[in-house]
CSV table of C-alpha atoms in Angstrom, one decimal:
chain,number,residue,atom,x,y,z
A,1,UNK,CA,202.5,131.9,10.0
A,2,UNK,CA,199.8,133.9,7.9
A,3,UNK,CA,196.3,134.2,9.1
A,4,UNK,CA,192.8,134.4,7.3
A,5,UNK,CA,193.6,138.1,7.8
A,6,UNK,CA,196.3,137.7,5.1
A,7,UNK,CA,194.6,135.8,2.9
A,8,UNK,CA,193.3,138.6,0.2
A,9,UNK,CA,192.0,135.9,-2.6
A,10,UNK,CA,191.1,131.8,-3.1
A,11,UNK,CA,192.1,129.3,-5.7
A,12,UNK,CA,189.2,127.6,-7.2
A,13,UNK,CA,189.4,124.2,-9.0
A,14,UNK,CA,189.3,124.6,-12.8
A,15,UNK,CA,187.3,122.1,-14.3
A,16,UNK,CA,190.1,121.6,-17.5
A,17,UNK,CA,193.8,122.5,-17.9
A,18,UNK,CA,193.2,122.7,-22.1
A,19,UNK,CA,191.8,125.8,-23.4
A,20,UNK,CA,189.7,123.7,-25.7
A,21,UNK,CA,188.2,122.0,-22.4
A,22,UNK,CA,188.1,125.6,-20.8
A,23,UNK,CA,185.6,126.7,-23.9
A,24,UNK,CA,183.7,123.3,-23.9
A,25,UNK,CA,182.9,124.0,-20.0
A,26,UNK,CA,182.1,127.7,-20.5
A,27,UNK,CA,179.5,126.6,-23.6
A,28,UNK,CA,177.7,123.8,-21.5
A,29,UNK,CA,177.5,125.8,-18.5
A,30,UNK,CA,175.9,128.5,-20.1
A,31,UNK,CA,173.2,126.4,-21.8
A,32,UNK,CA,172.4,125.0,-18.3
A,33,UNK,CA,172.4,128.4,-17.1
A,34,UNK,CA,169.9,130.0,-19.9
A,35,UNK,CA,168.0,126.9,-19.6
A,36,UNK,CA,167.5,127.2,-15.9
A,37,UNK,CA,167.0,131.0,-16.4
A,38,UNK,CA,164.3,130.3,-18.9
A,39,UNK,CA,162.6,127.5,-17.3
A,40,UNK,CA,162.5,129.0,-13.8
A,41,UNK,CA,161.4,132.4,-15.2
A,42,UNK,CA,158.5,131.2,-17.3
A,43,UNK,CA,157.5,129.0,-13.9
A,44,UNK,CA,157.4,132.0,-11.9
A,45,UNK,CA,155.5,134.3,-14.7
A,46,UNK,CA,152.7,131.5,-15.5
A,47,UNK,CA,152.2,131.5,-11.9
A,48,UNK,CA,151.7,135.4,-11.5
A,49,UNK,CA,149.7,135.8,-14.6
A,50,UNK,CA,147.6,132.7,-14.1
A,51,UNK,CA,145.0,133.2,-11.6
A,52,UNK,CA,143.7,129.3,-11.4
A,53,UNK,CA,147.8,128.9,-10.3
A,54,UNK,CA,147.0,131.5,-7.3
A,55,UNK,CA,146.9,128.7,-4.6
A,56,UNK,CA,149.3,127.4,-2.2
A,57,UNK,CA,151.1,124.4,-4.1
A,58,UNK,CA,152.0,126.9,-6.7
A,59,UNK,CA,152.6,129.8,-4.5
A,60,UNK,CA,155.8,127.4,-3.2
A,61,UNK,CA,156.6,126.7,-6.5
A,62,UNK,CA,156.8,130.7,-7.4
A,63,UNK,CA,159.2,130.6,-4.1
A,64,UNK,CA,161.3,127.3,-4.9
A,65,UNK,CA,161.5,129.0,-8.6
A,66,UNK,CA,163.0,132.2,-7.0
A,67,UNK,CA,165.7,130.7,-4.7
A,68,UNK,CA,166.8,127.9,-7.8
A,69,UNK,CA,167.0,131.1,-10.0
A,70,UNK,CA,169.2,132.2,-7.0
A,71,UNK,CA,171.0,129.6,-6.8
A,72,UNK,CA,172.4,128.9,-9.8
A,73,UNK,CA,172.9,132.7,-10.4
A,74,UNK,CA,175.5,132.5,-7.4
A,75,UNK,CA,178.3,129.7,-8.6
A,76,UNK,CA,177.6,129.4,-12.7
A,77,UNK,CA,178.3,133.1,-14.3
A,78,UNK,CA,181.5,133.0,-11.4
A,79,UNK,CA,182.6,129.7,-12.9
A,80,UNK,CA,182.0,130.2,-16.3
A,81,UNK,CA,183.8,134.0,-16.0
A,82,UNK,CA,186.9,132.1,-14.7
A,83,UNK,CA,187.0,129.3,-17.7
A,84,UNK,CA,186.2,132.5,-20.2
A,85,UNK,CA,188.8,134.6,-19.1
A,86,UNK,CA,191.2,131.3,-17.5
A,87,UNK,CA,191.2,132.3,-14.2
A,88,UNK,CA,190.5,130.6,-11.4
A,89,UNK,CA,191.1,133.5,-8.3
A,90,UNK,CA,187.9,134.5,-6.1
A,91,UNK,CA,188.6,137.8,-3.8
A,92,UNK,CA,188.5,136.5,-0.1
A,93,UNK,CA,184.8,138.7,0.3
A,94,UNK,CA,183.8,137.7,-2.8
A,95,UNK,CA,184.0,133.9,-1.5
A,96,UNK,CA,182.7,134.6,1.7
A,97,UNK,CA,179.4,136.0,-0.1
A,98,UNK,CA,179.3,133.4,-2.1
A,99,UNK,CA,179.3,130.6,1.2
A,100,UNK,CA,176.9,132.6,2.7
A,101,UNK,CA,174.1,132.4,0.2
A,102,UNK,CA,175.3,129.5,-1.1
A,103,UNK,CA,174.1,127.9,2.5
A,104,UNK,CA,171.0,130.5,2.8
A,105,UNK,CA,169.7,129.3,-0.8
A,106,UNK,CA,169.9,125.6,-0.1
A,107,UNK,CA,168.9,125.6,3.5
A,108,UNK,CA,165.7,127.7,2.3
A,109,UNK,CA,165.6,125.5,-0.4
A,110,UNK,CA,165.5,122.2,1.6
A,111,UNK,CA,162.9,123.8,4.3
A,112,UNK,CA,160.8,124.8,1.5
A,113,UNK,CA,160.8,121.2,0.3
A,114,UNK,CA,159.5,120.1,4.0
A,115,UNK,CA,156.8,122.8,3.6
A,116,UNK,CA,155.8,121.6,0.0
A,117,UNK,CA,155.1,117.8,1.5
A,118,UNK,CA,153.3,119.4,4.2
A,119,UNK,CA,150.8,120.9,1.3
A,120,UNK,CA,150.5,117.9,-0.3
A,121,UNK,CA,149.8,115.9,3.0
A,122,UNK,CA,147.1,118.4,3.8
A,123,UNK,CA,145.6,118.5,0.4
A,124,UNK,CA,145.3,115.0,-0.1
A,125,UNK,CA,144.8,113.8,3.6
A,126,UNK,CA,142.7,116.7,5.3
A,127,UNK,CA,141.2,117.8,2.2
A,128,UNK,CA,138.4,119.5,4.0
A,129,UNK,CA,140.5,121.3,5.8
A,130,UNK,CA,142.7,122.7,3.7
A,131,UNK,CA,141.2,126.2,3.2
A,132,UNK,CA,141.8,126.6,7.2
A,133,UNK,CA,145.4,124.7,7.7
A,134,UNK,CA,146.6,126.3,4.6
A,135,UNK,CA,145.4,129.8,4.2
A,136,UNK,CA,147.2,132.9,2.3
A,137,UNK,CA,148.3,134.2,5.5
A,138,UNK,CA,149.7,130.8,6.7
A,139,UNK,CA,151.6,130.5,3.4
A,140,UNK,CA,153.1,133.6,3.8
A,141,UNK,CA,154.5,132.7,7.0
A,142,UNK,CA,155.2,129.0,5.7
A,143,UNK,CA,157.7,130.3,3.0
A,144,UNK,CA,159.0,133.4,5.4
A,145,UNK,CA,160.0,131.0,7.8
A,146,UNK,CA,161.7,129.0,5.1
A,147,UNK,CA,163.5,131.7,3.7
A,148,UNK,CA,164.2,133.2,7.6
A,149,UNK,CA,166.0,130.1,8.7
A,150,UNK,CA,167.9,129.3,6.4
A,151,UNK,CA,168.6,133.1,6.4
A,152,UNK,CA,169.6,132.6,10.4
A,153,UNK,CA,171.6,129.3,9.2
A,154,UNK,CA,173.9,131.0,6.8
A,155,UNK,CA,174.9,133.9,9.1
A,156,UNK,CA,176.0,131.6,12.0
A,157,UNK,CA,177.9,129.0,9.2
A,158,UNK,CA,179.6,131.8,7.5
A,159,UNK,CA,180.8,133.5,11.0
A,160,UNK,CA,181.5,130.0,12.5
A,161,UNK,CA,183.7,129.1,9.0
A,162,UNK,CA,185.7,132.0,8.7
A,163,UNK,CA,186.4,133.1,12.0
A,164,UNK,CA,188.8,130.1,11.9
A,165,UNK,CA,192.4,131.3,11.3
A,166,UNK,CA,193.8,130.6,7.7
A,167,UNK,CA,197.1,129.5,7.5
A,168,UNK,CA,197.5,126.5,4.7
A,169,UNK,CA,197.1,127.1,1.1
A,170,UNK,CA,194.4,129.2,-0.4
A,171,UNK,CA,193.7,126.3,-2.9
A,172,UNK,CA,190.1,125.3,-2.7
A,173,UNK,CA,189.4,121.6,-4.3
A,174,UNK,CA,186.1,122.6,-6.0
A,175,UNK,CA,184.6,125.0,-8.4
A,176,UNK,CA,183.0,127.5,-6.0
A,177,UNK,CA,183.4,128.2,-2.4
A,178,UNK,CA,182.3,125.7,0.0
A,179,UNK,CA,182.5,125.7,4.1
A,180,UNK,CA,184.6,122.1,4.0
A,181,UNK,CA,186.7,122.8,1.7
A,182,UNK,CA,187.8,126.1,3.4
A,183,UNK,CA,187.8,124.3,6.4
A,184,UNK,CA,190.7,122.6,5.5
A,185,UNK,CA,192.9,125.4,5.0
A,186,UNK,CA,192.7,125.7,9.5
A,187,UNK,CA,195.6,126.4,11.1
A,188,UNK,CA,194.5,124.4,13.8
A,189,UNK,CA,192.7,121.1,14.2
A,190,UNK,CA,189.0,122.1,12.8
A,191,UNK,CA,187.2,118.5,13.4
A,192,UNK,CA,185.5,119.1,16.2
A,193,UNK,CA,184.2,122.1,14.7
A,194,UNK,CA,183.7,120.7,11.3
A,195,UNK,CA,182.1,117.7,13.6
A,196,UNK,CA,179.4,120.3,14.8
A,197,UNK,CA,178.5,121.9,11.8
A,198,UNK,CA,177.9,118.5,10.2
A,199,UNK,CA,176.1,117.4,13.1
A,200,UNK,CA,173.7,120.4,13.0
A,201,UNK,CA,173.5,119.9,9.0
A,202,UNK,CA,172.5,116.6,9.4
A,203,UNK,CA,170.0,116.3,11.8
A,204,UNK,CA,168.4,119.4,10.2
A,205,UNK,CA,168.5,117.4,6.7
A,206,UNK,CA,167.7,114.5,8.4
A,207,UNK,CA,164.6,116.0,10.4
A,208,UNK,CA,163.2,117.3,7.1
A,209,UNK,CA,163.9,113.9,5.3
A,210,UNK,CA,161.9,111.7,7.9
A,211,UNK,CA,159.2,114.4,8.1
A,212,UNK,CA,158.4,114.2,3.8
A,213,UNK,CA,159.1,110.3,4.1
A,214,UNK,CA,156.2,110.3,6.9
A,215,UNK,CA,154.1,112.9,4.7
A,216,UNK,CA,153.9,110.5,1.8
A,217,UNK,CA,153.6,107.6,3.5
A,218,UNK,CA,150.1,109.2,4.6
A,219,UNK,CA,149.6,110.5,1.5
A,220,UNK,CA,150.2,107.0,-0.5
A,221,UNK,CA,147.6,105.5,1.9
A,222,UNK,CA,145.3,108.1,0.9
A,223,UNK,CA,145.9,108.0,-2.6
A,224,UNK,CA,145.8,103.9,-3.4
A,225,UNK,CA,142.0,104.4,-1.4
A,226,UNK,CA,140.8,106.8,-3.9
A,227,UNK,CA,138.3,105.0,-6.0
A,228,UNK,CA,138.7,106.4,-9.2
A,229,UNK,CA,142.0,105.9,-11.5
A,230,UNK,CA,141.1,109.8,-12.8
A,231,UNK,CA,141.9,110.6,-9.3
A,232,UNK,CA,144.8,108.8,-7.9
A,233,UNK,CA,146.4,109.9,-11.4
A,234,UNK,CA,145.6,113.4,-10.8
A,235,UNK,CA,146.9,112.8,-7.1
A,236,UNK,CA,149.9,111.2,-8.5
A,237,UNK,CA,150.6,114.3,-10.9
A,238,UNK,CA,151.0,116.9,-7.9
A,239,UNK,CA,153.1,114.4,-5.1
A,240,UNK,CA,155.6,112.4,-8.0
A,241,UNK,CA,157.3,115.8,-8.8
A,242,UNK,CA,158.4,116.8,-5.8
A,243,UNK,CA,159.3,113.9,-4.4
A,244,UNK,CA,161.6,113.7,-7.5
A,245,UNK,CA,163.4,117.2,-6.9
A,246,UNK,CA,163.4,116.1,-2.9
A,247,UNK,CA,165.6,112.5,-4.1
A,248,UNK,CA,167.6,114.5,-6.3
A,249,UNK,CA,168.4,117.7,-4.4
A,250,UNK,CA,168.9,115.5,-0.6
A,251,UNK,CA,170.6,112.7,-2.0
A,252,UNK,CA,173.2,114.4,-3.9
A,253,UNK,CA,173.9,116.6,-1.3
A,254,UNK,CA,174.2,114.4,1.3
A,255,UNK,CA,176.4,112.2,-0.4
A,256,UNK,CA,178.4,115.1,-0.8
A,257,UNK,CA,179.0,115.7,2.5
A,258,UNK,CA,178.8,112.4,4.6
A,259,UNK,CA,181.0,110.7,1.4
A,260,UNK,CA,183.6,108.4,3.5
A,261,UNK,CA,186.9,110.5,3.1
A,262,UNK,CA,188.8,107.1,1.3
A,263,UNK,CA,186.4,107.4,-2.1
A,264,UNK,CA,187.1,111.5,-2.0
A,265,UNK,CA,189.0,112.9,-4.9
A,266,UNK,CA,188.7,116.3,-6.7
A,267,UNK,CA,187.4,115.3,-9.6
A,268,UNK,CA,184.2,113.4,-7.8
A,269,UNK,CA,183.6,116.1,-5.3
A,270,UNK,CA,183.3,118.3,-9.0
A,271,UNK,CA,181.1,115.9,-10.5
A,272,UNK,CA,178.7,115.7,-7.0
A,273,UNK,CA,178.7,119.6,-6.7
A,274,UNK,CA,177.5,119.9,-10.2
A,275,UNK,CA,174.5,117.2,-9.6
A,276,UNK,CA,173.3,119.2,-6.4
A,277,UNK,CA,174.0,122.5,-7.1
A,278,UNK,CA,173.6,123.0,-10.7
A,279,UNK,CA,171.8,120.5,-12.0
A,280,UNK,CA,168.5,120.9,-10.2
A,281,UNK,CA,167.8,124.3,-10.7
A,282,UNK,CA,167.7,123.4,-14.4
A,283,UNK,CA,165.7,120.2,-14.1
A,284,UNK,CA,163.3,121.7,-11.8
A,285,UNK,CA,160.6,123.2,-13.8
A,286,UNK,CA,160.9,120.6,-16.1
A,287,UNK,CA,160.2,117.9,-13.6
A,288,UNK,CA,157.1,119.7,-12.3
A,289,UNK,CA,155.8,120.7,-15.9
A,290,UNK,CA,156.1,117.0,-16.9
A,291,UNK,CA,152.9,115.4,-15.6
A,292,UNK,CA,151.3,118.9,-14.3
A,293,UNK,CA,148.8,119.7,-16.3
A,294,UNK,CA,147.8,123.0,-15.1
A,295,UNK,CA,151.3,124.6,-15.2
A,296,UNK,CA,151.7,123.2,-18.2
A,297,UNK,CA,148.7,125.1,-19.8
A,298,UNK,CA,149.9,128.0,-18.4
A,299,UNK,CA,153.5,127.8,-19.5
A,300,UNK,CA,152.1,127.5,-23.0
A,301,UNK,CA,149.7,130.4,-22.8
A,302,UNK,CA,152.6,132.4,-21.6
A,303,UNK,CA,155.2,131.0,-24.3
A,304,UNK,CA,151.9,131.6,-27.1
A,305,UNK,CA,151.4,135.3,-25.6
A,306,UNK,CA,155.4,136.2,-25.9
A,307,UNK,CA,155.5,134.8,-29.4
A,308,UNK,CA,152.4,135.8,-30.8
């Protein structure tokens, strides 16, 4: 019986069996991909260019930019390459890279999120002491811890998934590499170690989720007593936005994980991975350039300076 050691490439999913369907998924993949190229970039350069967006809500926002720019940059161009060329083979390093950041991006991603309600907490809440709570230096190490654990995360994942012998197909049921769906090609019984890397995803989702639901509970409080209308909208503005990309990125994945195994099918866990892992990094900026004002101005100036 043949080992991960043997195992030399994966089987990805292909999202169509037609050529036409093949095309079709290579065209809207790259639109998605160029849009969330173009939004994401023009985020992160209105945010270095513009000093009045040199303060710690947007400083995240230059860091959330940079890992969904990451993100998306890791399964699209792989997936579209395979429905380009009609292919659907991944070489056994190149899918073990690809679970590892995979799992460092989102983890980051998701710990970033927490630090982004902690912001907003502070800034509506504890407004006078936000200067002191929230400092450059205490940004810094905010976002390098986010980026550091799920740095830390990854590593012990990707060494935990695929130090499991191989011996089943290499057939993978979705259109990049993911840790349970390479989990199910063990040799052996995997659940209790499947059973602990859910637990510890969970209660580290989990954790995050009840500390943003607390944040803006607080910050709700604080915003409905605000006297002026000018004011709770301008409060409204910053916090509505990223509570939107927090409901879209958690819920998504979570479902996609804790989904009860009797409603699983390949065509569902496609159409779930696509909503968590490609879809926000192209919605993103949009969301938070909707009803924000002042990166709004500043996308424009930097769309009117490249045109004009």
């Amino acid at each position: 019986m043949s080992n991960s050691s043997s195992i030399t490439q994966f089987v990805l999913l292909p999202f169509a069996d037609t050529r036409e369907l093949q095309l079709l998924h290579f065209w809207l993949f790259l639109g998605i991909y160029l849009a969330a190229l173009l939004g994401n970039g023009l985020v992160i350069t209105a945010v270095i260019c513009d000093h009045r967006l040199h303060t710690p809500m947007y400083f995240f926002l230059l860091n959330l930019s940079l890992l969904d720019l990451a993100s998306i940059s890791n399964t699209v161009p792989k997936s579209m390459a395979n429905s380009l060329w009609d292919t659907t083979a991944i070489s056994y390093a190149d899918c073990a890279a690809q679970v590892f950041l995979v799992f460092f991006l989102m983890s980051a991603e998701l710990y970033l999120l927490t630090v982004m309600a902690y912001d907003r907490y502070v800034a509506i809440c504890k407004p006078l002491h936000y200067g002191t709570l929230l400092g450059s230096r205490a940004c810094v190490h905010m976002a390098a811890a986010a980026w550091g654990s799920g740095f830390i995360n990854a590593v012990l994942h990707t060494v935990n998934t695929f130090s499991i012998p191989l011996c089943k197909e290499n057939v993978l049921d979705q259109f990049f590499c993911e840790i349970p769906q390479i989990l199910k090609l063990s040799c052996s019984d995997a659940s209790l170690r499947e059973a602990g890397l859910l637990v510890v995803g969970v209660c580290t989702a989990f954790g995050c989720f009840v500390f943003i639901v607390l944040s803006y509970v607080q910050i709700f409080r604080a915003v409905l007593r605000i006297p002026s209308q000018h004011g709770q909208h301008k409060a409204f503005s910053t916090c509505l936005p990223h509570l939107a990309v927090v409901s879209l990125f958690l819920s998504t994945a979570v479902f996609d994980h804790l989904k009860p195994p009797y409603i699983s099918s390949p065509s569902l866990d496609l159409v779930v991975a696509v909503l968590y892992s490609v879809l926000p990094p192209a919605v993103n900026p949009l969301i938070y350039s909707m009803r924000n004002k002042e990166i709004k101005d500043a996308i424009w100036k930097v769309i009117h300076w490249i045109l004009f």
